Coordinates of C-alpha atoms in Angstrom, one line a residue:
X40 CA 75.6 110.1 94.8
X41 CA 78.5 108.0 95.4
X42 CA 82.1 109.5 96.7
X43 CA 84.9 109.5 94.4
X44 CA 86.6 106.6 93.8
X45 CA 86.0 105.0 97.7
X46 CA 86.6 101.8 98.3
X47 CA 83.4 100.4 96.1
X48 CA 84.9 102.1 93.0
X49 CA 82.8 100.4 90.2
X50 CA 81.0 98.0 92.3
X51 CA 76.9 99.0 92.5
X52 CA 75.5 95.5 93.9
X53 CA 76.8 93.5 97.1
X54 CA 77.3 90.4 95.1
X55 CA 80.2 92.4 93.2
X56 CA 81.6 93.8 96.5
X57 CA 81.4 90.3 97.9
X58 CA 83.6 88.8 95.4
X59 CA 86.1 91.5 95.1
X60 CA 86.7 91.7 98.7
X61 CA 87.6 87.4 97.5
X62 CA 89.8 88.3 95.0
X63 CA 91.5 91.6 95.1
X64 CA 94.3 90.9 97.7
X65 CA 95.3 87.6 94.7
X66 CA 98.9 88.0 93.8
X67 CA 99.1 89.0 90.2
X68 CA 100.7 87.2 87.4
X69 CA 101.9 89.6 84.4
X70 CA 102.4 87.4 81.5
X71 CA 102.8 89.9 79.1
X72 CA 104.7 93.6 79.6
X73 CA 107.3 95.9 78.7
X74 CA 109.0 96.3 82.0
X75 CA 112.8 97.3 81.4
X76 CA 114.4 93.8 83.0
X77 CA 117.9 96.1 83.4
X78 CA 116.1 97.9 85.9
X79 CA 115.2 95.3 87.6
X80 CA 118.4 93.4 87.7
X81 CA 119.9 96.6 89.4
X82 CA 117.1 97.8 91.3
X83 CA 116.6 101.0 90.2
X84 CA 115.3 103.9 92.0
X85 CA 113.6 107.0 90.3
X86 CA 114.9 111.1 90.5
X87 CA 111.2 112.2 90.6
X88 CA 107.8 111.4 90.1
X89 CA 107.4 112.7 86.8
X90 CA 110.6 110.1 85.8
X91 CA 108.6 106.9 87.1
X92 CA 104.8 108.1 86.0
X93 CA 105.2 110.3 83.0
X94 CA 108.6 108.1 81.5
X95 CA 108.1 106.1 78.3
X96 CA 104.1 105.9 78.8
X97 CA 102.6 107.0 75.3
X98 CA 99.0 106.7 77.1
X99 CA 99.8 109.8 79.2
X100 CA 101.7 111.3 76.3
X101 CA 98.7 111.3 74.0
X102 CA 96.2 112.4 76.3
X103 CA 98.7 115.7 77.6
X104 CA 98.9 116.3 73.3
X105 CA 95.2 116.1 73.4
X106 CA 95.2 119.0 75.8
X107 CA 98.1 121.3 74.3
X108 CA 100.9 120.6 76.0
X109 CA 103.9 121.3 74.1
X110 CA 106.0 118.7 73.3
X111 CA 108.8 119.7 75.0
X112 CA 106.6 119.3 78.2
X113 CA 106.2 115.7 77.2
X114 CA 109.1 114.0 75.7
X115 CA 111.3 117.2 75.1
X116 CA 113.6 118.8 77.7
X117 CA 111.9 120.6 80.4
X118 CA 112.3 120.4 84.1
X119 CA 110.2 117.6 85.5
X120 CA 108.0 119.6 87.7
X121 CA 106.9 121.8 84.8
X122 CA 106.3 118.3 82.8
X123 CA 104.1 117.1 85.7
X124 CA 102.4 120.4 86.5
X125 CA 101.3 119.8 82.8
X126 CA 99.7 116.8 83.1
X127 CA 97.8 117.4 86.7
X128 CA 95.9 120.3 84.1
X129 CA 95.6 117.6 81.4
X130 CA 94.3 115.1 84.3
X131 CA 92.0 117.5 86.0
X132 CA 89.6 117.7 82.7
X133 CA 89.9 113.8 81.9
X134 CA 86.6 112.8 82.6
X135 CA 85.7 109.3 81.5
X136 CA 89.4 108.1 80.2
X137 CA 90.6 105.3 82.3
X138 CA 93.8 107.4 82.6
X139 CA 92.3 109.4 84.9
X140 CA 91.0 106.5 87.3
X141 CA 94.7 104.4 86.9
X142 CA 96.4 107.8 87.7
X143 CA 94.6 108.1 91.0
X144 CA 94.5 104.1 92.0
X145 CA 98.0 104.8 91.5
X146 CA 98.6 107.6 94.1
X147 CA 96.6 106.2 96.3
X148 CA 98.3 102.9 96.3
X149 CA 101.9 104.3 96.1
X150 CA 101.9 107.7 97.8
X151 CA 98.9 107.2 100.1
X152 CA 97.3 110.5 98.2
X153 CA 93.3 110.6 98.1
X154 CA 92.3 113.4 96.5
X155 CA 91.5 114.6 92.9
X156 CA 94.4 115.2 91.0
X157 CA 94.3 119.5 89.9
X158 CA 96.3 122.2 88.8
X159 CA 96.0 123.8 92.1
X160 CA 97.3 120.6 94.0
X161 CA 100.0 119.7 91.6
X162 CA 102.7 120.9 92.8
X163 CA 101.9 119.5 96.8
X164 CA 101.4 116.0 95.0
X165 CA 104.6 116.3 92.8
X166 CA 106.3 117.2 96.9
X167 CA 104.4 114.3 98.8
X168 CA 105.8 111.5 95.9
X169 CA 109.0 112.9 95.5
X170 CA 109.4 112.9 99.5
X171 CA 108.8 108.7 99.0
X172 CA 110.8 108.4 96.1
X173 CA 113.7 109.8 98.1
X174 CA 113.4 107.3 100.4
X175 CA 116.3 104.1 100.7
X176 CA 114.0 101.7 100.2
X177 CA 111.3 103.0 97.7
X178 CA 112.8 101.0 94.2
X179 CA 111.9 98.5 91.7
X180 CA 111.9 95.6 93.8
X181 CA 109.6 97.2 96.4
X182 CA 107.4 98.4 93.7
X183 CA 106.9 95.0 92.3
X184 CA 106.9 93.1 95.4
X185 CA 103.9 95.7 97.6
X186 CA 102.1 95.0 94.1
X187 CA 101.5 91.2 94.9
X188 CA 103.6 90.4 91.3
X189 CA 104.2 86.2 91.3
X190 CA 106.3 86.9 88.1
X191 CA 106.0 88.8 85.2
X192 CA 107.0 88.4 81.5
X193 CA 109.3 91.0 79.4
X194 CA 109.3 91.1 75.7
X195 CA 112.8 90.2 74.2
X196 CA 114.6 90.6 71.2
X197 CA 115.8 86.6 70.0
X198 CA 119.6 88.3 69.5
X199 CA 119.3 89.5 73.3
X200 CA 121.9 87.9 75.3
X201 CA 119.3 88.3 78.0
X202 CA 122.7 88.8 80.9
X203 CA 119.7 90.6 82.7
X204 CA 117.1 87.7 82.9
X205 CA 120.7 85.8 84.3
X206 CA 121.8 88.7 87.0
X207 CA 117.6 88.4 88.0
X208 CA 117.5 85.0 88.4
X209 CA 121.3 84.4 89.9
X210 CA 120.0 86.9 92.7
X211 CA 116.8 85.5 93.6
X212 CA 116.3 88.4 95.8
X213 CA 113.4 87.2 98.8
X214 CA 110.2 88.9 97.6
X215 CA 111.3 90.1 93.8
X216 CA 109.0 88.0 91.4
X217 CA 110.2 85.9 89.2
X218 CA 111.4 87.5 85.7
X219 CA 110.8 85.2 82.4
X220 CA 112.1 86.6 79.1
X221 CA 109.5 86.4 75.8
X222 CA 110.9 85.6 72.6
X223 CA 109.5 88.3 70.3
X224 CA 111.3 87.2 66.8
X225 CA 109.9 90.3 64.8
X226 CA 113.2 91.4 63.3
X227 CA 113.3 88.0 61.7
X228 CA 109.8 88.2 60.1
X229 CA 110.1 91.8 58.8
X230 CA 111.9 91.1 55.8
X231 CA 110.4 93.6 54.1
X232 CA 112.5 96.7 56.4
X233 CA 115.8 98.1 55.3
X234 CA 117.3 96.6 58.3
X235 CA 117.0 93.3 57.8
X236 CA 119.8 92.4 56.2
X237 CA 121.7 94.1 59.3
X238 CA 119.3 92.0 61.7
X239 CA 120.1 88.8 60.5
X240 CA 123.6 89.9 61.0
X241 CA 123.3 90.1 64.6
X242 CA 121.1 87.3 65.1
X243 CA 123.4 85.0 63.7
X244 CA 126.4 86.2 65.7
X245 CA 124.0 85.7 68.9
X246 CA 123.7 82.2 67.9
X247 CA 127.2 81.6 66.0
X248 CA 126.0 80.6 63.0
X249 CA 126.4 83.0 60.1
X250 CA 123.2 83.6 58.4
X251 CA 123.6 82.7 54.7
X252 CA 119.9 81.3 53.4
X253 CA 116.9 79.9 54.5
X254 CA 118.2 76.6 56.8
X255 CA 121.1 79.0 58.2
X256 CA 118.4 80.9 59.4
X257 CA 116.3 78.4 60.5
X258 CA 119.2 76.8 62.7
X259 CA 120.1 80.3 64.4
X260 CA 116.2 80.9 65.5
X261 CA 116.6 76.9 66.8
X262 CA 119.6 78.1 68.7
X263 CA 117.9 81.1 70.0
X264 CA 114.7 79.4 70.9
X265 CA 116.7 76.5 72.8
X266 CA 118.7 79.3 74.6
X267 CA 115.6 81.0 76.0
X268 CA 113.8 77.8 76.8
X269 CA 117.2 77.4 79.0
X270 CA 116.5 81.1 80.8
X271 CA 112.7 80.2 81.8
X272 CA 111.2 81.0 78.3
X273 CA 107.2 80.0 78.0
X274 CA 105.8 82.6 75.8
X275 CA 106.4 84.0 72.0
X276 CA 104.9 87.5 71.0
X277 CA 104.4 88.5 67.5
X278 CA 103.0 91.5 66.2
X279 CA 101.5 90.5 63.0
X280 CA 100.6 94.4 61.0
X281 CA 98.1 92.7 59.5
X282 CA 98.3 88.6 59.3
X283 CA 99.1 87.6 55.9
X284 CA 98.7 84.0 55.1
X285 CA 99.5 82.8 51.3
X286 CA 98.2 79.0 50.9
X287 CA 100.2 78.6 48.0
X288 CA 103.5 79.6 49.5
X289 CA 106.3 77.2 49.7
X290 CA 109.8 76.9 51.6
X291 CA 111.5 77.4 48.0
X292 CA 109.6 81.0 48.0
X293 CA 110.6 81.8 51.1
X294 CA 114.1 81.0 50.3
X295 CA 114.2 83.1 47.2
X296 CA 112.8 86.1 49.1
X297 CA 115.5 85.6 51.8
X298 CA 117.9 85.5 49.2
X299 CA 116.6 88.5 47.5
X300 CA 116.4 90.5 50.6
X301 CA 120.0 89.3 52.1
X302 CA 121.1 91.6 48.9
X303 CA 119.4 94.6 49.4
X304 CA 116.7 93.8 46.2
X305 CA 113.0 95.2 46.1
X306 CA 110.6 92.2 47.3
X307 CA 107.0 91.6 45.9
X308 CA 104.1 91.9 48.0
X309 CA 103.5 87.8 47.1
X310 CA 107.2 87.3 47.8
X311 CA 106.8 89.4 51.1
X312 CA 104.4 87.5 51.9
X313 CA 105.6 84.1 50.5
X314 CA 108.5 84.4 53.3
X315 CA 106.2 85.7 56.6
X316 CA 103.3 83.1 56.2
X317 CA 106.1 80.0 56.1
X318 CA 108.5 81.4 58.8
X319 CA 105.2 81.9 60.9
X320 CA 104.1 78.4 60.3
X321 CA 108.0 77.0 61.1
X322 CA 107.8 79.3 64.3
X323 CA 104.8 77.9 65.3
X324 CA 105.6 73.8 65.1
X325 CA 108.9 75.2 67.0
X326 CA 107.0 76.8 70.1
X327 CA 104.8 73.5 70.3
X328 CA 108.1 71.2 70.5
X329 CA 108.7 73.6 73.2
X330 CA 105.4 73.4 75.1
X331 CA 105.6 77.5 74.8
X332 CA 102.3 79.8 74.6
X333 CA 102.4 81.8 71.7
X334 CA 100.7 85.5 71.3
X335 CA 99.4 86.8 68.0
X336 CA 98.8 90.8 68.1
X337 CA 96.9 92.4 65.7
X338 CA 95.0 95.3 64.1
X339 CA 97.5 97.8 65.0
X340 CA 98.3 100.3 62.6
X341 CA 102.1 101.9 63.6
X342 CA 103.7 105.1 63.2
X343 CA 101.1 106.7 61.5
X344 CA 102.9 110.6 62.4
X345 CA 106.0 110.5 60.0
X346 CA 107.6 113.9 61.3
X347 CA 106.5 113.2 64.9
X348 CA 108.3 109.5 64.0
X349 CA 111.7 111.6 63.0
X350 CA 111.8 114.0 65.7
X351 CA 111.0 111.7 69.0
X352 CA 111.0 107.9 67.6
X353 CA 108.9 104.7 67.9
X354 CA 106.4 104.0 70.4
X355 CA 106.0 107.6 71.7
X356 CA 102.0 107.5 71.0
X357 CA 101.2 107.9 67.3
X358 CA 100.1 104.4 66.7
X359 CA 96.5 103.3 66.1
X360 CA 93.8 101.2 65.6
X361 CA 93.9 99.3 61.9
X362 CA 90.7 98.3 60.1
X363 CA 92.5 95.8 57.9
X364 CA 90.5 92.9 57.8
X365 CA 92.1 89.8 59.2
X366 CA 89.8 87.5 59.8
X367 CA 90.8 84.9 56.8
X368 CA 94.1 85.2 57.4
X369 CA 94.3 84.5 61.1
X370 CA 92.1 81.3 60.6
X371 CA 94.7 80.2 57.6
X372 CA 97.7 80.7 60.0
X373 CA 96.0 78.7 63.2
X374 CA 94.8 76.1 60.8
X375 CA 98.0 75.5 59.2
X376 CA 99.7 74.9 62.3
X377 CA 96.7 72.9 63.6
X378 CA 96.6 70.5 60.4
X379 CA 99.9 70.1 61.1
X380 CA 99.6 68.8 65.1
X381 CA 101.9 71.9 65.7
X382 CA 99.7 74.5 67.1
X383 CA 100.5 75.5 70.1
X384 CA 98.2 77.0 72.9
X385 CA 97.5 80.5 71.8
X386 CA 96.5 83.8 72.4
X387 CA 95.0 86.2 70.0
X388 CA 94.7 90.6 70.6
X389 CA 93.4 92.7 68.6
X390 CA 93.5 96.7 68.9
X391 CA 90.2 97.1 67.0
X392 CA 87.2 96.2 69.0
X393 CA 84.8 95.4 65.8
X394 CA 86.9 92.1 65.7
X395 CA 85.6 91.2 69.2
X396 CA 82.7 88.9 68.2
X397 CA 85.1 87.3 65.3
X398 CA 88.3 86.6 68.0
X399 CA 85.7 85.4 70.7
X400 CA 84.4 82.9 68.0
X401 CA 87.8 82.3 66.5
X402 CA 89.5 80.6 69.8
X403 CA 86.2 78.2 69.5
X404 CA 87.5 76.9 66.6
X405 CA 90.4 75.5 67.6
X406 CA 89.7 74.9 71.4
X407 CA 89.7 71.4 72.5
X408 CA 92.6 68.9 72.6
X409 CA 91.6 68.1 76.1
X410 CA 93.3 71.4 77.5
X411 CA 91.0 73.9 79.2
X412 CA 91.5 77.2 77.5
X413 CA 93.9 75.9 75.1
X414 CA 93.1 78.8 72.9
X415 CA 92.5 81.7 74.5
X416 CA 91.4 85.6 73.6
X417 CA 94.0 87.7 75.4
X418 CA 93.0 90.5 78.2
X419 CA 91.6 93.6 76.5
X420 CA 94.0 95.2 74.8
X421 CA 96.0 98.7 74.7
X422 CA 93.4 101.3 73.7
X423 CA 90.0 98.7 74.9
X424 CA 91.9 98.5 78.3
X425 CA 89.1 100.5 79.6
X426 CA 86.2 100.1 81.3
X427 CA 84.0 100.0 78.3
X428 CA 86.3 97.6 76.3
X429 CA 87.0 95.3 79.6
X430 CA 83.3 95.0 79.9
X431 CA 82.4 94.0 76.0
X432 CA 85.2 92.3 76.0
X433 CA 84.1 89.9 79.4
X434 CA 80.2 89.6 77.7
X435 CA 81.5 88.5 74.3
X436 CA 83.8 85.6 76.0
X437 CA 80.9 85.0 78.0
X438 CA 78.5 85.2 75.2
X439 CA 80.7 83.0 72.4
X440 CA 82.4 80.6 74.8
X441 CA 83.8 79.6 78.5
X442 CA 84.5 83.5 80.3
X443 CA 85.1 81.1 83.3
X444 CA 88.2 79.8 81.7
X445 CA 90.1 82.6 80.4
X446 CA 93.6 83.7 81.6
X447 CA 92.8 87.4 82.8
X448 CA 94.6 90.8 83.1
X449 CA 97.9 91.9 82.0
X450 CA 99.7 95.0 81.9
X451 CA 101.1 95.6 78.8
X452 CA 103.0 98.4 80.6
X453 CA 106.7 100.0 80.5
X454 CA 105.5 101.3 84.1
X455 CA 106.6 100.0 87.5
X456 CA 103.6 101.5 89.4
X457 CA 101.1 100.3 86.7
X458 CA 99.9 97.3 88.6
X459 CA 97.0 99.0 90.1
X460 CA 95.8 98.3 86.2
X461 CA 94.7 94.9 87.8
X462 CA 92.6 96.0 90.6
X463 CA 90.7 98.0 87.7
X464 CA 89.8 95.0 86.3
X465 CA 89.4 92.9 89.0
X466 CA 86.8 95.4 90.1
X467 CA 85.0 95.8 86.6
X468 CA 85.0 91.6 86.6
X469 CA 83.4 91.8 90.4
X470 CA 80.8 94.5 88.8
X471 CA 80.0 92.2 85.9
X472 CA 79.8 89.0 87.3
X473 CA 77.4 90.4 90.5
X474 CA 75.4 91.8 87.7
X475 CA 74.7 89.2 86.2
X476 CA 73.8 87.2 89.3
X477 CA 71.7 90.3 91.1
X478 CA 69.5 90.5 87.7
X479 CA 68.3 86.6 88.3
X480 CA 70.7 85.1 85.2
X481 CA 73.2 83.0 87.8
X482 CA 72.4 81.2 90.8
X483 CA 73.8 83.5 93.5
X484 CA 75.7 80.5 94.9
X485 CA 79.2 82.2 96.3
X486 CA 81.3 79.7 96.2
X487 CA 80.4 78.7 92.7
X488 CA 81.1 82.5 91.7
X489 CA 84.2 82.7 94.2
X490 CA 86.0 80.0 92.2
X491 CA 85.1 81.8 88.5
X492 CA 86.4 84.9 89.8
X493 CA 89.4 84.0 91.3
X494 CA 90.1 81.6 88.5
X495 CA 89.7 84.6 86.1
X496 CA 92.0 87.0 88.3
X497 CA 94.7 84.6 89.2
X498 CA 94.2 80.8 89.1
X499 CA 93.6 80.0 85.3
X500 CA 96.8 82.1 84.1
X501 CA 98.9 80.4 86.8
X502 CA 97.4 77.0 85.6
X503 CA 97.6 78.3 81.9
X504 CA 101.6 78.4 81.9
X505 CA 102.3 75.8 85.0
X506 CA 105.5 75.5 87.2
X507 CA 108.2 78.0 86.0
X508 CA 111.9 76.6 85.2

């Protein structure tokens, strides 16, 4: 029997422990998460443990409902140690969810803590990481910088004045990665909310152009875009719930369902749809004048709790997978752009794993262009960042296309200690590539399989996006 989570977690053949013991010290390149940059800008330091591990992370939140907890021991109001106490008992029982094994690679990494997380040893870990916490010099920036983090990516509103990504990058503070904003212009293509109307408000008076009809708009996003590019911006994020694509649709539509919307009248689904697949496509040519990456996430169904939604908001864990088909409409939207020499280099997510084989086949079809892994299928994502969905998700890239070229791990985190998140997966990629080479199906030539996996952990993504500005 193996011991609990030692140091060749995961790894069950010496190939595997050879070529993580190559990669696992790699700095780490987070080009896609939800870190708060304000906190970063001021350093921030943490009242407790239960403040820094159990704070805005809907992965824990879910799991603790799974187990009982009230909710006032998870996003309610009681005191932190009774909030942590309650998940150590939801922890204890947690076999098989990779919460339990990021908890622990966390401790360990962070707090130096070893054992198995219990209800009888909660309260003696909740004293050892509040003792660190206390300390001067445990904050954000030591966080990110004992993690190895190169830079990392945030997700930003276009209207954002981003004075955050300015105070970050005006301080250039020795050690503290580098901190690139991602436009993420969803307020723009939900025309279909009630707040739209109010959104194109403030978007316009972020760029100073009031926001009247369809080439208003246009011009403000221009402004907006231009402004990032200016701050370091590489990347665009959408969350597209599902893609729609309608090959008919013209600017004219779009216009008329701007103009309908910009006075508060009931939209069509055609006119709804008229309006996001011609934005999209605009966005898109934009990005590639740019040189930016863009990122396309799907199959997520949101907000699926109504009263929970009321009583404790957005993003608190009541989100799923979707089943919506998308496949159609994904090709439509990469092929428009593509048709038009306007696509820029991509990557695609999907929440629902049975789209795996289609997304893995999907990046063939537009791959080329003389750019090695110009299209790419983006790091296992949200509920398949597991050890199950990281190792499908590494055989179908392998199976369907190039595994060696794709850009790696992210986050995808609100957490500042989430970083051991990578070592997980650097160790899972170890497992699978030494597997493959131990059962006779790759020449077990190391620096061959050295150079795959460190391209995997580190090298391709760095490549991917280049020299930051």
């Amino acid at each position: 029997m193996k011991a609990f989570m030692d140091e060749h977690f995961l790894l069950r053949n010496n190939t595997a422990v050879e070529l993580y013991e190559h990669i696992r010290d790699l700095p780490i390149i987070d080009y896609h998460c939800h870190l708060d940059p304000a906190a970063i800008a001021k350093n921030a330091r943490f009242r407790s443990i239960t403040e820094l591990w159990l704070g805005g992370d809907h992965y824990k939140w879910r799991l603790m409902r799974h187990n009982g907890v009230p909710e006032s021991h998870i996003t309610g109001d009681a005191p932190d140690h009774e909030k942590f106490a309650a998940f150590c008992n939801t922890m204890q029982d947690a076999i098989g969810n990779p919460i339990y094994h990021w908890a622990h690679l966390e401790l360990k990494k962070y707090f130096g803590f070893e054992g198995a997380i219990t209800s009888d040893n909660a309260a003696e870990i909740y004293a050892l990481c509040n003792s660190k916490i206390e300390k001067e010099d445990f904050n954000v920036h030591s966080l990110l910088k004992s993690a190895r983090v190169e830079w990392l990516a945030t997700t930003d509103d276009p209207a954002d004045n981003l004075e955050h990504h300015k105070k970050i990058k005006e301080d250039n503070v020795a050690g503290v990665p580098k901190v690139m904003p991602t436009f993420r212009p969803g307020g723009a293509l939900e025309i279909e909310k009630p707040t739209y109307a109010a959104y194109m408000k403030r978007l316009g008076e972020s760029a100073a152009i009031t926001i009247t009809d369809w080439d208003s708009l246009k011009a403000a996003l221009v402004s907006r875009i231009e402004f990032f590019t200016k701050m370091g911006c590489q990347i665009s994020d959408h969350s597209l719930e599902p893609p729609v694509f309608d090959q008919t649709a013209t600017d004219d539509d779009a216009a008329c369902a701007m103009a309908k919307a910009l006075k508060g009248e009931a939209l069509s689904v055609k006119e709804i749809n008229a309006y996001k697949t011609r934005l999209l496509s605009w966005l898109g040519g934009e990005y590639h004048k740019q040189n930016w990456v863009m990122q396309l996430h799907m199959a997520v169904q949101r907000n699926n709790n109504s009263r929970m939604l009321k009583l404790v908001g957005a993003d608190t864990g009541f989100d799923g997978v979707s089943d919506t088909p998308f496949s159609q409409a994904i090709a439509h939207i990469l092929d428009d752009m593509e048709s038009r020499d306007s696509l820029p280099r991509t990557v695609l997510y999907a929440l629902n794993p049975t789209a795996d084989d289609m997304l893995a086949t999907m990046i063939g079809n537009f791959a080329g262009r003389g750019i090695r892994g110009r299209m790419q299928w983006g790091s296992a994502w949200w509920f398949n960042d597991n050890k199950t969905g990281m190792q499908k998700h590494l055989v179908a890239l392998a199976n369907h296309g190039l595994l060696s070229a794709f850009i790696g791990m992210l986050t995808d985190s609100r957490s500042f200690i989430s970083y051991p998140r990578h070592e997980y997966f650097r160790r899972i990629l170890a497992q699978q590539l030494g597997e493959w080479v131990e059962n006779g199906e790759f020449p077990h030539d190391m620096n061959r399989l050295n150079k795959i996996a460190g391209d995997i952990a580190y090298y391709n993504v760095k490549n991917y996006f280049g020299e930051l500005k």
